[in-house]
Tab-separated table of C-alpha atoms (C1' of nucleotides) in Angstrom:
chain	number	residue	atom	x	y	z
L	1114	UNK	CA	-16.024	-50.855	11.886
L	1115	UNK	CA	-17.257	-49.175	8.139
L	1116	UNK	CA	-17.182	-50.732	4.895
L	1117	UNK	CA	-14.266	-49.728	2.709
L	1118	UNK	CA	-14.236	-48.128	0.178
L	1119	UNK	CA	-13.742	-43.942	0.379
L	1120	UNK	CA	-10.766	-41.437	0.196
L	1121	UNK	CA	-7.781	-41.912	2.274
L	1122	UNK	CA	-5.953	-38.587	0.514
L	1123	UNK	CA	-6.785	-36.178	3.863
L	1124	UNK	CA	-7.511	-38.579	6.108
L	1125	UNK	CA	-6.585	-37.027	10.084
L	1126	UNK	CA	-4.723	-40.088	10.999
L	1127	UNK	CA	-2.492	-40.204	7.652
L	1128	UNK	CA	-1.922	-36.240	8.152
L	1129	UNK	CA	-1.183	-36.108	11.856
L	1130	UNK	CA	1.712	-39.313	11.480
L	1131	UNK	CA	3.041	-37.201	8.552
L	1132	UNK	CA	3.854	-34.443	10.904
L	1133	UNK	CA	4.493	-36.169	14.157
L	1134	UNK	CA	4.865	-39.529	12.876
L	1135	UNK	CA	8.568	-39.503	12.484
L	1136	UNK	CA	10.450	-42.213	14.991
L	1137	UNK	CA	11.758	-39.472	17.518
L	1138	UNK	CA	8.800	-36.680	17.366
L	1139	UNK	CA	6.350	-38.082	19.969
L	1140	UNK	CA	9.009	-38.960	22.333
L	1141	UNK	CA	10.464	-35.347	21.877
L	1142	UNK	CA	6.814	-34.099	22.711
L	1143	UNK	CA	6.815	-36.663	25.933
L	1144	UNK	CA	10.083	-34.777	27.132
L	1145	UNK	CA	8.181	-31.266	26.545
L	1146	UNK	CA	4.894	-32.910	28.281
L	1147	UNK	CA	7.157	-33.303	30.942
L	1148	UNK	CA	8.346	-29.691	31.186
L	1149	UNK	CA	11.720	-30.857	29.734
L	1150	UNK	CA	12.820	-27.804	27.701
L	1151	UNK	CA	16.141	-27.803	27.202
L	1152	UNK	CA	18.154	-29.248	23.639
L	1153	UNK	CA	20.496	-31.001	25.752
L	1154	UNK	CA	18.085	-32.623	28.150
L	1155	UNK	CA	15.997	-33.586	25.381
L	1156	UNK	CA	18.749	-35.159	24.000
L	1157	UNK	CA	19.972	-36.660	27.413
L	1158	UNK	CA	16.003	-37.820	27.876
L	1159	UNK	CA	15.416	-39.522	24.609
L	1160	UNK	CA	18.620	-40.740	23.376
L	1161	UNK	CA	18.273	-39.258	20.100
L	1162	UNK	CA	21.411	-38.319	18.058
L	1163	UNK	CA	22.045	-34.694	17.488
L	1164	UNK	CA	21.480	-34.413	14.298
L	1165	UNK	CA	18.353	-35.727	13.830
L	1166	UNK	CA	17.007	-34.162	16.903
L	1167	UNK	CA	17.940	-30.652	15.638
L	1168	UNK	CA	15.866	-31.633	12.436
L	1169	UNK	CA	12.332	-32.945	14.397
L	1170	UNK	CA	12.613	-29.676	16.515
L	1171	UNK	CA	12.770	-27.378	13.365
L	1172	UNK	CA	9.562	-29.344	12.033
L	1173	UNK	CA	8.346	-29.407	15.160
L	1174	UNK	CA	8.459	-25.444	15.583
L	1175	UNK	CA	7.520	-24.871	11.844
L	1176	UNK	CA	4.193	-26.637	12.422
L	1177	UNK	CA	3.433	-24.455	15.263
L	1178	UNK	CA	3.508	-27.581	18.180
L	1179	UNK	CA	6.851	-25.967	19.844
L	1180	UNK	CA	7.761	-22.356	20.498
L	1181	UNK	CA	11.508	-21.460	20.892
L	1182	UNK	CA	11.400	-19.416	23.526
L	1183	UNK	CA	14.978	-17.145	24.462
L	1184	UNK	CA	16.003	-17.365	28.032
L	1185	UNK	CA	18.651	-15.916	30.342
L	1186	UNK	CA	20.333	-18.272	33.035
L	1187	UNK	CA	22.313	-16.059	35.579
L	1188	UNK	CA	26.052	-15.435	34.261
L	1189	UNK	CA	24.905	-17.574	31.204
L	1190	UNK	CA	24.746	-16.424	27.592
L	1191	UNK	CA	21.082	-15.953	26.035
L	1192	UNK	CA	19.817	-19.274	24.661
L	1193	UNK	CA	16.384	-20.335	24.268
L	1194	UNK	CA	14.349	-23.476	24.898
L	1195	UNK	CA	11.440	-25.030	23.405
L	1196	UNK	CA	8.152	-24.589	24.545
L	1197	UNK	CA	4.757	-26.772	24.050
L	1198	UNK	CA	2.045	-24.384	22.218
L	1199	UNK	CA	-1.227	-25.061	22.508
L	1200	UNK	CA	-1.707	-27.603	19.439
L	1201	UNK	CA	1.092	-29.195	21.195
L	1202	UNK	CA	-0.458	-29.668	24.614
L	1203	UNK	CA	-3.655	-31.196	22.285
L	1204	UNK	CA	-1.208	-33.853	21.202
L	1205	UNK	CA	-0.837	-34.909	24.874
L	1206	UNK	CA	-4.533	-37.228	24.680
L	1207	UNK	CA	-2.366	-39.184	21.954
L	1208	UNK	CA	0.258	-39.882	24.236
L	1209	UNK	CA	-1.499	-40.625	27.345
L	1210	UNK	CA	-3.566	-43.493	24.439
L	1211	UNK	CA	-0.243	-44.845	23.139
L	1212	UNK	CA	1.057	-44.789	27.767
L	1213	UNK	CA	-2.269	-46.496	28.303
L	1214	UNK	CA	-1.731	-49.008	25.860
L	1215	UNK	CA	2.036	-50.059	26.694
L	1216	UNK	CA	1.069	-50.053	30.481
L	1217	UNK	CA	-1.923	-52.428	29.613
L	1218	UNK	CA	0.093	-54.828	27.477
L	1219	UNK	CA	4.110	-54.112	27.546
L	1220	UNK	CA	4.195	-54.327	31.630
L	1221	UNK	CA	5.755	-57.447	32.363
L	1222	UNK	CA	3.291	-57.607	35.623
L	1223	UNK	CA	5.377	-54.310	36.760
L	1224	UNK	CA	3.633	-51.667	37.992
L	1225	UNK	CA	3.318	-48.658	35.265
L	1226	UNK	CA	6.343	-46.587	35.374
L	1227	UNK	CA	4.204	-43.308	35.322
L	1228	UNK	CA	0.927	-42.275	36.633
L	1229	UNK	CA	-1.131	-39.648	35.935
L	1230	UNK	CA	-3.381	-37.203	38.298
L	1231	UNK	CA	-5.841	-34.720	38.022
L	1232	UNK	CA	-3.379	-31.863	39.574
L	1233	UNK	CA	-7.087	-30.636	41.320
L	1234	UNK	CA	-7.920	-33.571	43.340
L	1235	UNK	CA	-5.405	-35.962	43.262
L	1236	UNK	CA	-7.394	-38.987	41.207
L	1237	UNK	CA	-6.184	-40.819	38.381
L	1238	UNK	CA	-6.812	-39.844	35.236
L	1239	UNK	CA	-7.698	-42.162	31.900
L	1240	UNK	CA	-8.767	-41.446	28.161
L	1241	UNK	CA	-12.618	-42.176	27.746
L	1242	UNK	CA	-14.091	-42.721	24.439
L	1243	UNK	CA	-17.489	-41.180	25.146
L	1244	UNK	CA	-20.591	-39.957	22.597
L	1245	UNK	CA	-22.429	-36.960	23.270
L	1246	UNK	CA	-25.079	-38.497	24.510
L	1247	UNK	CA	-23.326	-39.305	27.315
L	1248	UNK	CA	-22.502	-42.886	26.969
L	1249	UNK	CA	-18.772	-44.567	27.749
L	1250	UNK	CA	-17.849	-46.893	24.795
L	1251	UNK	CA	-16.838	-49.969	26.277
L	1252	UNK	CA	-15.184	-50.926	23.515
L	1253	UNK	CA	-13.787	-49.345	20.399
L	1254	UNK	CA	-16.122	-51.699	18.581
L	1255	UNK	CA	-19.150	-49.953	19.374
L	1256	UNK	CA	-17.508	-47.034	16.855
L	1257	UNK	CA	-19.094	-46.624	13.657
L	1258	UNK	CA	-17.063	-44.713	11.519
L	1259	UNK	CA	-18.749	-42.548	8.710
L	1260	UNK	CA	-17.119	-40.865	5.964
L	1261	UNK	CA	-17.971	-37.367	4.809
L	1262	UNK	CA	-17.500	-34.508	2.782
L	1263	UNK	CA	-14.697	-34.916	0.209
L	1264	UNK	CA	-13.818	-38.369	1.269
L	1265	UNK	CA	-16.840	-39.761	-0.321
L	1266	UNK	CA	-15.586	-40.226	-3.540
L	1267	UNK	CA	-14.480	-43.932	-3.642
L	1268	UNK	CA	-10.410	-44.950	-3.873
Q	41	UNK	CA	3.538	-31.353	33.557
Q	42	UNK	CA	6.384	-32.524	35.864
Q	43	UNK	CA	9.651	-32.343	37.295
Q	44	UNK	CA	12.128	-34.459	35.235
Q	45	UNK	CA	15.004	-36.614	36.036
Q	46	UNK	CA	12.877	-40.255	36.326
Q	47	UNK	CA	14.236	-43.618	34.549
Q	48	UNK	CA	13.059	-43.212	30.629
Q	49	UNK	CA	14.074	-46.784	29.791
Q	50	UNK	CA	10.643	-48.591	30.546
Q	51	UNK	CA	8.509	-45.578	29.721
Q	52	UNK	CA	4.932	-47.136	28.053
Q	53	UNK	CA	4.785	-44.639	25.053
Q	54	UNK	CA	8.517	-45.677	23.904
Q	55	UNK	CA	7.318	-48.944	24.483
Q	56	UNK	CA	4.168	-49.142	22.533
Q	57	UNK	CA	6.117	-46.975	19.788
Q	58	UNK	CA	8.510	-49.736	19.379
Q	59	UNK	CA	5.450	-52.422	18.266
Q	60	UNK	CA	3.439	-49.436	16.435
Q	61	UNK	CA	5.481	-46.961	15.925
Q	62	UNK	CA	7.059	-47.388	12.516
Q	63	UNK	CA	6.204	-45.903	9.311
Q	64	UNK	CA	3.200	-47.757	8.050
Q	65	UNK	CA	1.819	-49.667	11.184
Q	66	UNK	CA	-0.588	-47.672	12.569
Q	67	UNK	CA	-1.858	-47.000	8.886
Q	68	UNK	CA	-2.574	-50.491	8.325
Q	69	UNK	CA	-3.716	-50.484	12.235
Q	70	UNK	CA	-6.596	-47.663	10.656
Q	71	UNK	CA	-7.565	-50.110	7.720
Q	72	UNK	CA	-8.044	-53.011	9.663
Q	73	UNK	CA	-10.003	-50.811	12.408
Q	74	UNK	CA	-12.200	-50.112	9.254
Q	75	UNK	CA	-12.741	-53.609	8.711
Q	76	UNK	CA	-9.836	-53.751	5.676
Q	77	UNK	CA	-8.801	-57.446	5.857
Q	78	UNK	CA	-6.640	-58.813	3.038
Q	79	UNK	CA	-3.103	-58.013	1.732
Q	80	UNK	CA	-4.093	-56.406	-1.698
Q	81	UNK	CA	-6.620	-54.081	-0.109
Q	82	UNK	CA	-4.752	-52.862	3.077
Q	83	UNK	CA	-1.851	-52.468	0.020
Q	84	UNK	CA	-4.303	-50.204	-2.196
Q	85	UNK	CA	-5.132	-48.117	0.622
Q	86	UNK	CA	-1.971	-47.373	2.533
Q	87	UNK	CA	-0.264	-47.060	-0.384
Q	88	UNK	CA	2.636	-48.885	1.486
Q	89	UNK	CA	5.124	-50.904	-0.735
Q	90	UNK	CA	4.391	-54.692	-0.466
Q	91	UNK	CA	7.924	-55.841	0.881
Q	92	UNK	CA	7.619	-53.309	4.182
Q	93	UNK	CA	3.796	-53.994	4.252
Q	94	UNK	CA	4.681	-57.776	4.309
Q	95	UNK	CA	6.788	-57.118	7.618
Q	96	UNK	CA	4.649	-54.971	9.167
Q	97	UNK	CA	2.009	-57.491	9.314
Q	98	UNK	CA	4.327	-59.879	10.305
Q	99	UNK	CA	5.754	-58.048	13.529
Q	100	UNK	CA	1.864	-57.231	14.138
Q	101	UNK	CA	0.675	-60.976	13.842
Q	102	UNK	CA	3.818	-61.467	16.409
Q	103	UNK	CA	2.954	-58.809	18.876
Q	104	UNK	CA	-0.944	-60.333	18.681
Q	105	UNK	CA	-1.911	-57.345	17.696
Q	106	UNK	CA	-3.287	-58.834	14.533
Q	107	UNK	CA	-4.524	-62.598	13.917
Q	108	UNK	CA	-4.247	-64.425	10.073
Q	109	UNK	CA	-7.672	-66.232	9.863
Q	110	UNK	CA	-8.104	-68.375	6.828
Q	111	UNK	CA	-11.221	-68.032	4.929
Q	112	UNK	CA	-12.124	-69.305	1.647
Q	113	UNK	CA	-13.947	-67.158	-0.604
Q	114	UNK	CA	-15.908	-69.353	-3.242
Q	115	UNK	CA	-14.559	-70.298	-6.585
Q	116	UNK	CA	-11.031	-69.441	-4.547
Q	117	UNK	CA	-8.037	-71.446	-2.826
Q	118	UNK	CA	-7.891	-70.524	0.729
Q	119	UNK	CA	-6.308	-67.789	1.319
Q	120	UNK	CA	-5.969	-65.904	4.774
Q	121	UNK	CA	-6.852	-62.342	6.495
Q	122	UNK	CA	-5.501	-60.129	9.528
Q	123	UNK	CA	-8.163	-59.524	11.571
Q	124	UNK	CA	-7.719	-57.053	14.872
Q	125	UNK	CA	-7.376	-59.424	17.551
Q	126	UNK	CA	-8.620	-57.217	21.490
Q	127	UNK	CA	-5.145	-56.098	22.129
Q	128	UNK	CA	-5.297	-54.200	18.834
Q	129	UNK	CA	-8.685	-53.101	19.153
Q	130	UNK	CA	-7.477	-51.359	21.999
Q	131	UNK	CA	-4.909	-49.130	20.297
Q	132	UNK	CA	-7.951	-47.500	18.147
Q	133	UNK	CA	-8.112	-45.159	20.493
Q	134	UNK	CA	-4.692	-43.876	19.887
Q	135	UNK	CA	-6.295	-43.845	16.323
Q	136	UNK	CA	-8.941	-41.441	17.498
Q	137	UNK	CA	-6.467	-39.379	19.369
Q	138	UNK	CA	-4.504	-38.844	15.929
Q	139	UNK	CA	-7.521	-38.329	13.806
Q	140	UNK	CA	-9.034	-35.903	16.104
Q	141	UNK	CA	-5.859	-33.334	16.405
Q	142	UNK	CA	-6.037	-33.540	12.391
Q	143	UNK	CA	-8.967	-32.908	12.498
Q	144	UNK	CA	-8.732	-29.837	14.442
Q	145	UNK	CA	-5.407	-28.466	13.163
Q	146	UNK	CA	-5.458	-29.522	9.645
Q	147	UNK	CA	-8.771	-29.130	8.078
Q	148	UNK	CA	-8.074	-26.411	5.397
Q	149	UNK	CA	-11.419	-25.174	6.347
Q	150	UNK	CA	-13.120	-28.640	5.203
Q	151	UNK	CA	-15.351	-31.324	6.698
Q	152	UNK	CA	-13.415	-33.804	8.913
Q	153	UNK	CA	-13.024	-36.580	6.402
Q	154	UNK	CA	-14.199	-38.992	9.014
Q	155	UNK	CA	-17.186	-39.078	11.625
Q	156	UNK	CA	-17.335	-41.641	14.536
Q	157	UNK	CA	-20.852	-42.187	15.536
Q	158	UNK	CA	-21.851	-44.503	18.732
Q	159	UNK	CA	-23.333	-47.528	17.026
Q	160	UNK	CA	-26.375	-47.782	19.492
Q	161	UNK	CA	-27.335	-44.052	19.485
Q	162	UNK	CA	-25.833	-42.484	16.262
Q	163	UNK	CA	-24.600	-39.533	18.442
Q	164	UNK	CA	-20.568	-38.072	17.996
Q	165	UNK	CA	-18.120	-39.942	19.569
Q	166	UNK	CA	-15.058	-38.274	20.698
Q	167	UNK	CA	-11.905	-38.890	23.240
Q	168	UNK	CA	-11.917	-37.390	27.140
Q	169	UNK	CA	-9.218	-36.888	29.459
Q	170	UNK	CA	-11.200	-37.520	33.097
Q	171	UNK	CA	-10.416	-38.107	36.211
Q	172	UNK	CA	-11.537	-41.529	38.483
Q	173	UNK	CA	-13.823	-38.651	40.649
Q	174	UNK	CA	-15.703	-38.143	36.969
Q	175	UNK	CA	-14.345	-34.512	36.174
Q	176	UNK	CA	-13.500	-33.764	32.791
Q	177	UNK	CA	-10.148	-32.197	32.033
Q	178	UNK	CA	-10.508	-29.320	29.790
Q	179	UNK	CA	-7.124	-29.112	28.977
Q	180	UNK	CA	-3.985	-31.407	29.487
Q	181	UNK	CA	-2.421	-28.409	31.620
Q	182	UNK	CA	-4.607	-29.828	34.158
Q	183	UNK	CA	-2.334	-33.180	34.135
Q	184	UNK	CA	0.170	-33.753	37.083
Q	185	UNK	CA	2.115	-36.947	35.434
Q	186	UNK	CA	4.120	-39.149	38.671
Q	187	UNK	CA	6.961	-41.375	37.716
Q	188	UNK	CA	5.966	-44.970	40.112
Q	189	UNK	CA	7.974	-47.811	40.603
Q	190	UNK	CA	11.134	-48.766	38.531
Q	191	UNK	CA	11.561	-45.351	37.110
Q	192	UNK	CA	11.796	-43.936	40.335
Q	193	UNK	CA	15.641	-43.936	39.859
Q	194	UNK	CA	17.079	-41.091	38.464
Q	195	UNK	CA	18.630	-40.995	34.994
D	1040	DC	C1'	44.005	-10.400	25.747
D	1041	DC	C1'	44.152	-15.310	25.481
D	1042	DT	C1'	42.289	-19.643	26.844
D	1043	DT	C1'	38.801	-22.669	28.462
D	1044	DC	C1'	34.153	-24.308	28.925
D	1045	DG	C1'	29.715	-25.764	27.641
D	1046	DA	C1'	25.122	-25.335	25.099
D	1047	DG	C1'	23.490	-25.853	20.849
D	1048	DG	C1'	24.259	-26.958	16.947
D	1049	DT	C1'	26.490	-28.576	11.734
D	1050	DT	C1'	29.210	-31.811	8.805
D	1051	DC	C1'	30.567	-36.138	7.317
D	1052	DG	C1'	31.113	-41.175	6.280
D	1053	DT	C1'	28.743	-45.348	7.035
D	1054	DC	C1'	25.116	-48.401	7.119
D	1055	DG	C1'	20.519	-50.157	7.354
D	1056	DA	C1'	15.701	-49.427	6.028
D	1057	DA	C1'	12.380	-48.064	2.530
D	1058	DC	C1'	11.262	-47.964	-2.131
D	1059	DG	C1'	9.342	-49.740	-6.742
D	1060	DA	C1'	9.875	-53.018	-10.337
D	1061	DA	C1'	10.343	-57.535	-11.493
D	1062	DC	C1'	9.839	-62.101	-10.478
D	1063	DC	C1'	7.703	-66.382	-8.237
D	1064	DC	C1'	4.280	-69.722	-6.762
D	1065	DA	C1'	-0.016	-72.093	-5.820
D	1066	DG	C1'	-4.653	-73.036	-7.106
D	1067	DC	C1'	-8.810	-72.520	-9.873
D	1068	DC	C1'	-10.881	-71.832	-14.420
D	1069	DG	C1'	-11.473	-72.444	-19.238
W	1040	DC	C1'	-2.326	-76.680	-20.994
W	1041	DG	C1'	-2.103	-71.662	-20.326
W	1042	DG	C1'	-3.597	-67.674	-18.114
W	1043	DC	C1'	-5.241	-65.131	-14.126
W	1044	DT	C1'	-5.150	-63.618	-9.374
W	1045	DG	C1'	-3.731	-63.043	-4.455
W	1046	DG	C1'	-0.004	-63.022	-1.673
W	1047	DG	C1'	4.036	-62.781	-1.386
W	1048	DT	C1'	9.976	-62.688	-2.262
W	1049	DT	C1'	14.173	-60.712	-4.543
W	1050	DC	C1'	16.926	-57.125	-6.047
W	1051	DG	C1'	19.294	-52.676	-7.018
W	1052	DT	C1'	18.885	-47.973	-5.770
W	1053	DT	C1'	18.010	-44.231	-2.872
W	1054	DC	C1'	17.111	-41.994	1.402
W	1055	DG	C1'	17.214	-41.351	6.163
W	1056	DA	C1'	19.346	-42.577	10.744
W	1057	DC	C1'	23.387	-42.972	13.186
W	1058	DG	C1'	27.656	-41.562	15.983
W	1059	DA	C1'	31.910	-39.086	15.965
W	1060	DA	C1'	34.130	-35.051	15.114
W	1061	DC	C1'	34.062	-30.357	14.423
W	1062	DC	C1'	32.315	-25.381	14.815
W	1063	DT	C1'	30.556	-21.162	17.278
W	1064	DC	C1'	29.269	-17.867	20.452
W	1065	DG	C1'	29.546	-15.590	24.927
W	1066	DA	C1'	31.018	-15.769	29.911
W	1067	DA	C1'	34.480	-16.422	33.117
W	1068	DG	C1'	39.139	-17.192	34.658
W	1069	DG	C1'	43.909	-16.093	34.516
DNA sequence: CCTTCGAGGTTCGTCGAACGAACCCAGCCG
DNA sequence: CGGCTGGGTTCGTTCGACGAACCTCGAAGG
């Protein structure tokens, strides 16, 4: 797609894995995607153990993609639950790719286990890969990636 | 985005995070994207130790998410590269979807390291959420996600 | 008061995965 | 032959994931 040779140091896909690349993180965010707010449901909903799930919350808050938020069930104690920001919600195009994907090539001729509408008018909705000119991209191979700035500097 | 007691076990984006979803993968999913084909260089650039980088490519060639072509560079033995077969040309957009929420939220102030131009018309190329009646969503609060099928079954 | 209950954790021992350094192996080149 | 180079494998250590058990606070029940 581009020949080789340039900086990977800051590159956006290296950075964004570092801080939601971790195996439980984006299926924490799918939970809170899914209005799930709640430590034990999270839990309950991904399977992961308690430990670790206490830890990917705490990064999760202290990069600003969840909010704890303190709530008040009736003849409950305060507690609080956490809360998609809005750099969380933009994380949601990377999970709808990654849902795409698996219900393209994972679904063993099932239909997919989750579909997704435009809460306006009811249609389906899909990631495009689009230019500004207007055009849909077929296929990724009509990309033509260019580095810039800082990256130029080769290794 | 939805109300929340559905059947998690066949979700898509715990499914595609099981083949890509480990440490290094979608790493050496960005160098091969970039047109990074053989062992030493995908090594240099990821940084990722050769023992774990062997296995990655391995469970990629497996999935068919990468091929091993043989080619035979002159003066050389034949030796082989992993080339991105169509099934993992399609997860570049998940690429894109990473790169462009680093781009946005962690950019101290720089130049995105990275631009993707349409190869036919040079313009920007970025990733839409849209709907099948052609509107754009603006935001992914604008999602209504509908568990289908198998995973209607609570739990 | 004292006890129980349940959400939201923390602690701990175990175990597997990731790491980096060292080694191996097959050709081609001189 | 001996060295070099690409593409690995092996090995000992370290680090993170795991599951079970424990802790804590406040509300409610007796």
């Amino acid at each position: 797609m581009s020949e080789a040779s340039w900086d990977r140091s800051q590159c956006s896909v290296a950075g964004t894995l570092a801080v939601v690349g971790e195996k439980w993180s984006l299926l924490v965010l799918r939970e809170a995607s899914h209005g799930v707010r709640r430590f034990a449901d999270i839990q309950r909903y991904t399977g992961a153990p308690k430990a670790v799930l206490t830890d990917r919350l705490a990064t999760l808050v202290e990069h600003g993609i969840l909010r704890r938020v303190p709530y008040q069930a009736e003849g409950e104690r305060q507690r609080h639950e956490y809360r998609l920001t809005a750099k969380g919600l933009d994380l949601v195009p990377t999970l709808v790719a990654l849902m795409e994907w698996g219900d393209k090539y994972l679904a063993d001729g099932e239909v997919p286990p989750m579909a997704l509408e435009h809460r306006s008018c009811g249609a389906p909705v899909h990631l495009e890969l689009r230019c500004d000119e207007g055009h849909e991209l077929a296929s990724a191979r009509e990309i033509h990636a260019v580095p810039k700035g800082a990256a130029l500097s080769p290794r």
